[in-house]
Amino acid sequence: CAAPPQSDRAAPQSREARQQQLEEIGAWQVKGRVAIVNGAEAWHLNVIWRQDEDDYQIELWGPFGSGRVQLEGDAQGVRLSDAHKQIYYARDPESLLFDHTGVKMPVSGLRYWILGLTDPQQEQDQPRYDARARLTSVQQESWHVAFKRYTRLGELAVPDRLTVAKNDLQVKLVVDDWQLQ
Amino acid sequence: APTIEDYFGNLDSFEADFVQRLFNAEQELQEESSGVIKIQRPDRFYLQYREPYEQLYIADGKRLWSYDADLEQVIVKQQQNLLRDTPAMILSNPQQLQRQYETDQYRSDDNNLIWFRLTPKSSENQFDEVQLGFDETQIRIMELKDGFGRITRLEFDDIRRNPGFSAETFRFTPPEGVDVIEQ
């Protein structure tokens, strides 16, 4: 008979086992570059993202460290500080970034997608896996998330090329340095 | 050692290797990168990061091109106020430098660099303070501090003053198959 479709070849429990291992990662740091296209506007930024359970710190900057923006938050709220010594507060990072940049950046979703996990707080639709039980794409509340490439982190595989798109917003992330804290 | 006016007065073009270090407000090193910078007065520059990844920024006098091979994308923006308070402007545009910054000769340090401190005349500048370190002939170090005490430090090496560039140097043609976003 024909070989099963690619996504079923991996034994189911290795998908659960892999998901469990990823979920156990409490603290991690990613250094990389992000391209954001929001309709006619676009940015290339460097990014450092530190996550420790629900606490996170995300720093974005351009050439020569210009235009540095820092987001620091936890489950209760988030603070944004920009290069002009302005500080802004909000309940959630999405509304804060939107007010500041006009971009609806799915920060809460990225926290999981960056690891190769689906976001447990959002509906998920048509997850696809490769032969090694790694997520290759998923749709979460009209965010199309594609995991383009994986890299090794210890004995785990984590994404180092990721795109997220919805309507006319497209985010491409390239990870240069993965670390477990 | 040169004063700022002497140094920048007859600087028409400039080329150097650089190492860039970014420090957070607690002065911890966040990132180190290196590359090559080429500047042609008054408003063209070529900035190529080579390590730890490739990124290219070219200001051709009208537009700023930014290209990242891994992101497979080019972004093109109108140049005018983009460069206002970046090192590229400071190095390439002394009139704007004098208009925007108070400069005072600040100190010399143990590896006998003469330091100048630039403080912005208006608050829109992104950087609260810029320090320039010179040896007898060249600018060696540029430090830019923002409102939160975060520092960008550029160290220049292999510096060539007035090398004279071909116009080609500051022209960018996007590679095949890369998406170009024009703003």
CSV table of C-alpha atoms in Angstrom, one decimal:
chain,number,residue,atom,x,y,z
A,1,CYS,CA,0.0,0.0,0.0
A,2,ALA,CA,1.1,3.6,-0.5
A,3,ALA,CA,3.3,5.1,2.2
A,4,PRO,CA,1.2,7.0,4.8
A,5,PRO,CA,1.1,10.8,4.1
A,6,GLN,CA,4.2,12.5,5.4
A,7,SER,CA,2.7,13.9,8.5
A,8,ASP,CA,1.5,10.5,9.9
A,9,ARG,CA,4.7,8.6,9.5
A,10,ALA,CA,6.1,10.0,12.8
A,11,ALA,CA,4.7,7.8,15.6
A,12,PRO,CA,2.0,9.9,17.4
A,13,GLN,CA,3.6,9.6,20.8
A,14,SER,CA,6.8,11.2,19.5
A,15,ARG,CA,4.8,14.3,18.6
A,16,GLU,CA,3.4,14.4,22.2
A,17,ALA,CA,6.9,13.6,23.6
A,18,ARG,CA,8.4,16.4,21.6
A,19,GLN,CA,5.7,18.8,22.6
A,20,GLN,CA,6.1,17.9,26.2
A,21,GLN,CA,9.9,18.5,26.1
A,22,LEU,CA,9.4,21.9,24.5
A,23,GLU,CA,6.8,22.9,27.0
A,24,GLU,CA,9.2,22.0,29.8
A,25,ILE,CA,11.6,24.7,28.6
A,26,GLY,CA,11.0,27.4,31.2
A,27,ALA,CA,13.6,30.0,30.2
A,28,TRP,CA,15.2,30.6,26.9
A,29,GLN,CA,16.8,33.4,24.9
A,30,VAL,CA,16.8,34.1,21.1
A,31,LYS,CA,19.0,36.5,19.2
A,32,GLY,CA,18.1,37.1,15.6
A,33,ARG,CA,16.7,39.4,13.0
A,34,VAL,CA,13.2,40.2,12.0
A,35,ALA,CA,11.6,41.6,8.9
A,36,ILE,CA,8.2,43.2,9.4
A,37,VAL,CA,6.1,44.2,6.4
A,38,ASN,CA,2.8,46.0,7.4
A,39,GLY,CA,1.1,47.0,4.2
A,40,ALA,CA,3.4,49.7,2.7
A,41,GLU,CA,5.6,50.0,5.8
A,42,ALA,CA,8.5,47.8,6.5
A,43,TRP,CA,11.3,47.4,8.9
A,44,HIS,CA,14.5,45.3,9.3
A,45,LEU,CA,15.3,45.0,13.0
A,46,ASN,CA,17.7,43.0,15.2
A,47,VAL,CA,16.0,41.3,18.2
A,48,ILE,CA,16.9,39.8,21.5
A,49,TRP,CA,14.0,37.9,23.2
A,50,ARG,CA,14.4,36.6,26.8
A,51,GLN,CA,11.6,34.5,28.2
A,52,ASP,CA,11.4,33.1,31.7
A,53,GLU,CA,8.0,31.5,32.3
A,54,ASP,CA,5.7,34.4,31.9
A,55,ASP,CA,8.3,37.1,32.3
A,56,TYR,CA,9.8,38.4,29.0
A,57,GLN,CA,12.1,41.1,27.7
A,58,ILE,CA,12.2,41.9,24.0
A,59,GLU,CA,14.7,44.4,22.6
A,60,LEU,CA,14.5,45.6,19.0
A,61,TRP,CA,17.1,47.9,17.2
A,62,GLY,CA,18.3,49.0,13.8
A,63,PRO,CA,21.7,49.8,12.3
A,64,PHE,CA,24.2,51.3,14.8
A,65,GLY,CA,21.8,50.4,17.6
A,66,SER,CA,19.5,53.1,16.4
A,67,GLY,CA,15.8,53.1,17.2
A,68,ARG,CA,16.1,50.8,20.1
A,69,VAL,CA,12.8,49.8,21.6
A,70,GLN,CA,12.5,47.5,24.7
A,71,LEU,CA,9.4,45.6,25.9
A,72,GLU,CA,9.4,44.2,29.4
A,73,GLY,CA,6.4,42.3,30.6
A,74,ASP,CA,4.8,39.5,32.6
A,75,ALA,CA,1.3,38.0,32.9
A,76,GLN,CA,0.0,41.3,34.5
A,77,GLY,CA,1.2,43.9,32.1
A,78,VAL,CA,4.0,45.2,29.8
A,79,ARG,CA,6.2,48.3,29.6
A,80,LEU,CA,7.7,49.7,26.5
A,81,SER,CA,10.7,52.1,26.5
A,82,ASP,CA,11.9,53.8,23.3
A,83,ALA,CA,15.1,55.6,22.4
A,84,HIS,CA,13.6,59.0,23.3
A,85,LYS,CA,13.3,58.1,27.0
A,86,GLN,CA,9.5,57.6,26.6
A,87,ILE,CA,7.9,54.8,28.6
A,88,TYR,CA,4.5,53.4,27.9
A,89,TYR,CA,2.4,50.8,29.7
A,90,ALA,CA,-0.4,48.5,28.7
A,91,ARG,CA,-2.1,45.3,29.8
A,92,ASP,CA,-0.9,43.3,26.8
A,93,PRO,CA,2.1,43.6,24.4
A,94,GLU,CA,-0.1,43.6,21.3
A,95,SER,CA,-2.0,46.8,22.1
A,96,LEU,CA,1.1,48.5,23.3
A,97,LEU,CA,3.1,47.8,20.2
A,98,PHE,CA,0.1,48.7,18.0
A,99,ASP,CA,-0.3,52.1,19.7
A,100,HIS,CA,3.4,52.7,19.4
A,101,THR,CA,4.1,51.3,15.9
A,102,GLY,CA,0.8,50.7,14.2
A,103,VAL,CA,1.7,47.0,13.9
A,104,LYS,CA,-0.5,44.2,15.4
A,105,MET,CA,2.5,42.1,16.4
A,106,PRO,CA,1.4,38.7,17.7
A,107,VAL,CA,3.8,38.7,20.6
A,108,SER,CA,1.9,36.3,22.8
A,109,GLY,CA,1.7,33.8,19.9
A,110,LEU,CA,5.3,34.2,19.0
A,111,ARG,CA,6.4,33.2,22.4
A,112,TYR,CA,5.2,29.6,21.6
A,113,TRP,CA,5.8,29.6,17.8
A,114,ILE,CA,9.4,30.5,18.4
A,115,LEU,CA,9.8,27.2,20.2
A,116,GLY,CA,8.0,25.3,17.5
A,117,LEU,CA,4.9,25.0,19.7
A,118,THR,CA,1.3,26.0,19.0
A,119,ASP,CA,-0.1,28.8,21.2
A,120,PRO,CA,-2.4,27.0,23.7
A,121,GLN,CA,-4.5,30.2,24.1
A,122,GLN,CA,-5.5,30.4,20.5
A,123,GLU,CA,-7.7,28.0,18.4
A,124,GLN,CA,-5.5,25.9,16.2
A,125,ASP,CA,-6.2,24.7,12.7
A,126,GLN,CA,-4.5,22.3,10.2
A,127,PRO,CA,-1.3,21.7,12.1
A,128,ARG,CA,1.2,20.0,9.8
A,129,TYR,CA,4.2,18.0,11.0
A,130,ASP,CA,7.2,16.6,9.3
A,131,ALA,CA,8.6,13.1,9.5
A,132,ARG,CA,10.4,14.0,12.7
A,133,ALA,CA,7.3,15.2,14.5
A,134,ARG,CA,8.3,18.8,14.0
A,135,LEU,CA,5.6,21.3,13.3
A,136,THR,CA,5.9,22.7,9.8
A,137,SER,CA,2.9,24.9,9.7
A,138,VAL,CA,-0.3,25.8,11.6
A,139,GLN,CA,-3.1,28.3,11.4
A,140,GLN,CA,-4.0,30.1,14.7
A,141,GLU,CA,-6.9,32.6,14.6
A,142,SER,CA,-6.1,33.6,11.0
A,143,TRP,CA,-2.3,33.8,11.7
A,144,HIS,CA,-0.6,31.6,9.1
A,145,VAL,CA,2.5,30.3,10.8
A,146,ALA,CA,5.2,28.5,8.8
A,147,PHE,CA,8.3,26.9,10.4
A,148,LYS,CA,10.7,27.0,7.5
A,149,ARG,CA,13.8,25.6,9.1
A,150,TYR,CA,14.9,23.9,12.3
A,151,THR,CA,18.2,23.9,14.2
A,152,ARG,CA,19.6,21.8,17.0
A,153,LEU,CA,19.4,22.9,20.6
A,154,GLY,CA,20.9,20.2,22.8
A,155,GLU,CA,19.0,17.1,21.6
A,156,LEU,CA,15.9,19.2,20.7
A,157,ALA,CA,15.1,20.7,17.4
A,158,VAL,CA,13.8,24.4,17.5
A,159,PRO,CA,12.9,26.7,14.6
A,160,ASP,CA,15.5,29.2,13.2
A,161,ARG,CA,13.5,30.4,10.2
A,162,LEU,CA,9.9,31.3,10.9
A,163,THR,CA,7.2,33.3,9.1
A,164,VAL,CA,3.9,34.6,10.5
A,165,ALA,CA,1.4,36.3,8.2
A,166,LYS,CA,-2.1,37.7,8.5
A,167,ASN,CA,-3.8,40.0,6.0
A,168,ASP,CA,-1.2,42.5,5.0
A,169,LEU,CA,1.2,41.9,7.9
A,170,GLN,CA,4.1,39.6,7.4
A,171,VAL,CA,6.8,38.8,9.9
A,172,LYS,CA,9.9,36.9,9.0
A,173,LEU,CA,12.2,35.8,11.8
A,174,VAL,CA,15.8,34.5,11.4
A,175,VAL,CA,17.3,33.2,14.6
A,176,ASP,CA,21.1,33.5,14.9
A,177,ASP,CA,21.6,32.3,18.4
A,178,TRP,CA,19.4,30.0,20.5
A,179,GLN,CA,20.1,29.6,24.2
A,180,LEU,CA,18.4,27.9,27.2
A,181,GLN,CA,18.9,29.9,30.3
B,1,ALA,CA,45.7,66.3,17.8
B,2,PRO,CA,42.9,67.5,15.5
B,3,THR,CA,40.0,69.6,16.9
B,4,ILE,CA,36.6,68.4,15.6
B,5,GLU,CA,36.6,71.2,13.0
B,6,ASP,CA,40.0,70.3,11.7
B,7,TYR,CA,39.3,66.7,11.6
B,8,PHE,CA,35.9,66.9,9.9
B,9,GLY,CA,36.8,70.1,8.0
B,10,ASN,CA,38.6,68.4,5.2
B,11,LEU,CA,37.0,65.0,5.4
B,12,ASP,CA,35.4,64.3,2.1
B,13,SER,CA,35.2,60.6,2.2
B,14,PHE,CA,36.0,57.9,4.8
B,15,GLU,CA,36.4,54.2,4.9
B,16,ALA,CA,37.1,51.9,7.9
B,17,ASP,CA,36.6,48.5,9.4
B,18,PHE,CA,34.5,48.7,12.5
B,19,VAL,CA,33.5,46.6,15.5
B,20,GLN,CA,30.1,47.5,17.0
B,21,ARG,CA,29.3,46.6,20.6
B,22,LEU,CA,25.8,47.2,22.1
B,23,PHE,CA,25.6,47.5,25.9
B,24,ASN,CA,22.3,47.6,27.9
B,25,ALA,CA,21.6,50.0,30.6
B,26,GLU,CA,23.4,47.8,33.1
B,27,GLN,CA,26.5,48.1,30.8
B,28,GLU,CA,26.3,44.4,30.0
B,29,LEU,CA,27.5,43.5,26.4
B,30,GLN,CA,24.4,42.5,24.4
B,31,GLU,CA,25.8,42.1,21.0
B,32,GLU,CA,29.0,42.4,19.1
B,33,SER,CA,29.1,42.7,15.3
B,34,SER,CA,31.7,43.9,12.8
B,35,GLY,CA,31.9,45.1,9.2
B,36,VAL,CA,32.9,47.9,6.9
B,37,ILE,CA,31.7,51.5,6.6
B,38,LYS,CA,32.3,53.8,3.7
B,39,ILE,CA,31.1,57.4,3.7
B,40,GLN,CA,31.0,60.0,1.0
B,41,ARG,CA,30.0,63.6,2.1
B,42,PRO,CA,27.4,64.9,2.4
B,43,ASP,CA,24.9,62.2,2.3
B,44,ARG,CA,26.0,58.8,1.0
B,45,PHE,CA,27.2,55.8,2.9
B,46,TYR,CA,27.7,52.1,2.6
B,47,LEU,CA,27.4,50.1,5.8
B,48,GLN,CA,28.0,46.4,5.7
B,49,TYR,CA,27.8,44.1,8.7
B,50,ARG,CA,29.7,40.9,8.0
B,51,GLU,CA,29.8,39.2,11.4
B,52,PRO,CA,27.9,37.5,12.9
B,53,TYR,CA,25.6,37.9,9.9
B,54,GLU,CA,25.3,39.8,6.7
B,55,GLN,CA,23.4,43.0,6.5
B,56,LEU,CA,23.8,45.8,4.0
B,57,TYR,CA,22.7,49.4,4.2
B,58,ILE,CA,23.3,51.8,1.4
B,59,ALA,CA,22.3,55.5,1.4
B,60,ASP,CA,22.6,56.7,-2.2
B,61,GLY,CA,21.8,60.3,-1.4
B,62,LYS,CA,18.1,60.0,-2.1
B,63,ARG,CA,17.1,56.6,-0.6
B,64,LEU,CA,18.3,54.2,2.0
B,65,TRP,CA,18.4,50.6,0.9
B,66,SER,CA,18.6,47.9,3.5
B,67,TYR,CA,19.2,44.3,2.5
B,68,ASP,CA,19.4,41.1,4.6
B,69,ALA,CA,20.2,38.0,2.6
B,70,ASP,CA,18.7,35.6,5.1
B,71,LEU,CA,15.5,37.5,5.3
B,72,GLU,CA,15.6,37.6,1.4
B,73,GLN,CA,14.3,41.1,1.5
B,74,VAL,CA,15.2,44.7,0.5
B,75,ILE,CA,13.5,47.7,2.1
B,76,VAL,CA,13.8,51.1,0.4
B,77,LYS,CA,13.0,54.3,2.3
B,78,GLN,CA,13.3,58.0,1.5
B,79,GLN,CA,16.5,59.1,3.1
B,80,GLN,CA,16.0,62.6,4.4
B,81,ASN,CA,15.5,62.5,8.1
B,82,LEU,CA,16.5,58.8,8.6
B,83,LEU,CA,20.1,59.7,9.1
B,84,ARG,CA,19.7,62.7,11.3
B,85,ASP,CA,21.4,61.4,14.3
B,86,THR,CA,23.2,58.3,13.3
B,87,PRO,CA,27.0,57.9,13.3
B,88,ALA,CA,26.8,58.1,9.5
B,89,MET,CA,25.5,61.6,9.7
B,90,ILE,CA,28.0,62.6,12.4
B,91,LEU,CA,30.9,61.3,10.3
B,92,SER,CA,29.7,62.7,7.0
B,93,ASN,CA,28.0,66.0,7.7
B,94,PRO,CA,29.9,68.5,9.9
B,95,GLN,CA,27.5,71.3,9.2
B,96,GLN,CA,24.6,69.2,10.5
B,97,LEU,CA,26.9,68.1,13.3
B,98,GLN,CA,27.5,71.7,14.4
B,99,ARG,CA,23.8,72.6,14.0
B,100,GLN,CA,22.7,69.7,16.2
B,101,TYR,CA,25.3,69.2,18.8
B,102,GLU,CA,27.3,71.3,21.2
B,103,THR,CA,30.8,70.0,21.2
B,104,ASP,CA,33.5,70.4,23.9
B,105,GLN,CA,36.9,68.9,24.2
B,106,TYR,CA,36.4,66.5,27.0
B,107,ARG,CA,39.5,64.6,28.3
B,108,SER,CA,42.3,62.5,27.2
B,109,ASP,CA,42.7,59.0,28.4
B,110,ASP,CA,45.5,56.6,29.2
B,111,ASN,CA,45.9,55.2,25.7
B,112,ASN,CA,46.2,58.9,24.8
B,113,LEU,CA,43.0,59.4,22.8
B,114,ILE,CA,41.6,62.8,22.9
B,115,TRP,CA,37.9,62.7,23.6
B,116,PHE,CA,35.2,65.1,22.5
B,117,ARG,CA,31.7,65.1,23.9
B,118,LEU,CA,28.7,66.0,21.8
B,119,THR,CA,25.4,66.9,23.5
B,120,PRO,CA,22.3,67.4,21.4
B,121,LYS,CA,20.8,70.9,21.2
B,122,SER,CA,17.3,69.5,20.9
B,123,SER,CA,15.6,66.6,22.6
B,124,GLU,CA,14.4,64.9,19.5
B,125,ASN,CA,17.9,63.4,19.0
B,126,GLN,CA,17.9,59.8,19.9
B,127,PHE,CA,21.2,59.9,21.6
B,128,ASP,CA,21.7,61.8,24.8
B,129,GLU,CA,25.4,62.0,24.4
B,130,VAL,CA,27.9,61.1,21.7
B,131,GLN,CA,31.6,60.8,22.5
B,132,LEU,CA,34.3,60.7,19.8
B,133,GLY,CA,37.8,59.5,20.6
B,134,PHE,CA,40.7,60.6,18.3
B,135,ASP,CA,44.3,59.7,18.1
B,136,GLU,CA,46.8,62.1,16.4
B,137,THR,CA,45.3,61.6,13.0
B,138,GLN,CA,42.1,59.6,13.1
B,139,ILE,CA,38.8,59.1,14.8
B,140,ARG,CA,39.1,55.8,16.7
B,141,ILE,CA,36.1,55.3,18.8
B,142,MET,CA,32.5,56.6,18.7
B,143,GLU,CA,30.2,56.0,21.6
B,144,LEU,CA,26.5,56.9,21.5
B,145,LYS,CA,24.4,56.8,24.7
B,146,ASP,CA,20.6,56.9,24.6
B,147,GLY,CA,18.2,58.2,27.3
B,148,PHE,CA,18.3,54.9,29.2
B,149,GLY,CA,22.1,54.7,29.4
B,150,ARG,CA,22.2,52.1,26.7
B,151,ILE,CA,25.5,52.5,24.7
B,152,THR,CA,26.4,51.7,21.1
B,153,ARG,CA,30.2,51.7,20.8
B,154,LEU,CA,31.9,51.7,17.4
B,155,GLU,CA,35.7,51.1,17.2
B,156,PHE,CA,37.3,52.0,13.8
B,157,ASP,CA,40.3,50.3,12.4
B,158,ASP,CA,42.2,50.3,9.1
B,159,ILE,CA,40.9,53.9,8.5
B,160,ARG,CA,41.4,55.6,5.2
B,161,ARG,CA,40.6,59.3,4.9
B,162,ASN,CA,39.5,60.7,1.6
B,163,PRO,CA,39.9,57.4,-0.4
B,164,GLY,CA,37.7,58.7,-3.1
B,165,PHE,CA,34.9,56.3,-4.1
B,166,SER,CA,33.4,55.4,-7.5
B,167,ALA,CA,29.7,56.3,-7.8
B,168,GLU,CA,29.1,52.6,-8.1
B,169,THR,CA,30.0,52.1,-4.4
B,170,PHE,CA,26.8,53.8,-3.3
B,171,ARG,CA,24.5,52.2,-5.8
B,172,PHE,CA,22.5,49.1,-4.9
B,173,THR,CA,20.8,46.7,-7.3
B,174,PRO,CA,18.6,44.1,-5.6
B,175,PRO,CA,19.6,40.5,-6.2
B,176,GLU,CA,17.4,38.2,-8.3
B,177,GLY,CA,14.3,36.7,-6.5
B,178,VAL,CA,14.4,39.0,-3.5
B,179,ASP,CA,11.3,40.9,-2.6
B,180,VAL,CA,11.8,44.7,-2.6
B,181,ILE,CA,9.5,46.8,-0.5
B,182,GLU,CA,9.5,50.5,-1.4
B,183,GLN,CA,8.2,52.9,1.1
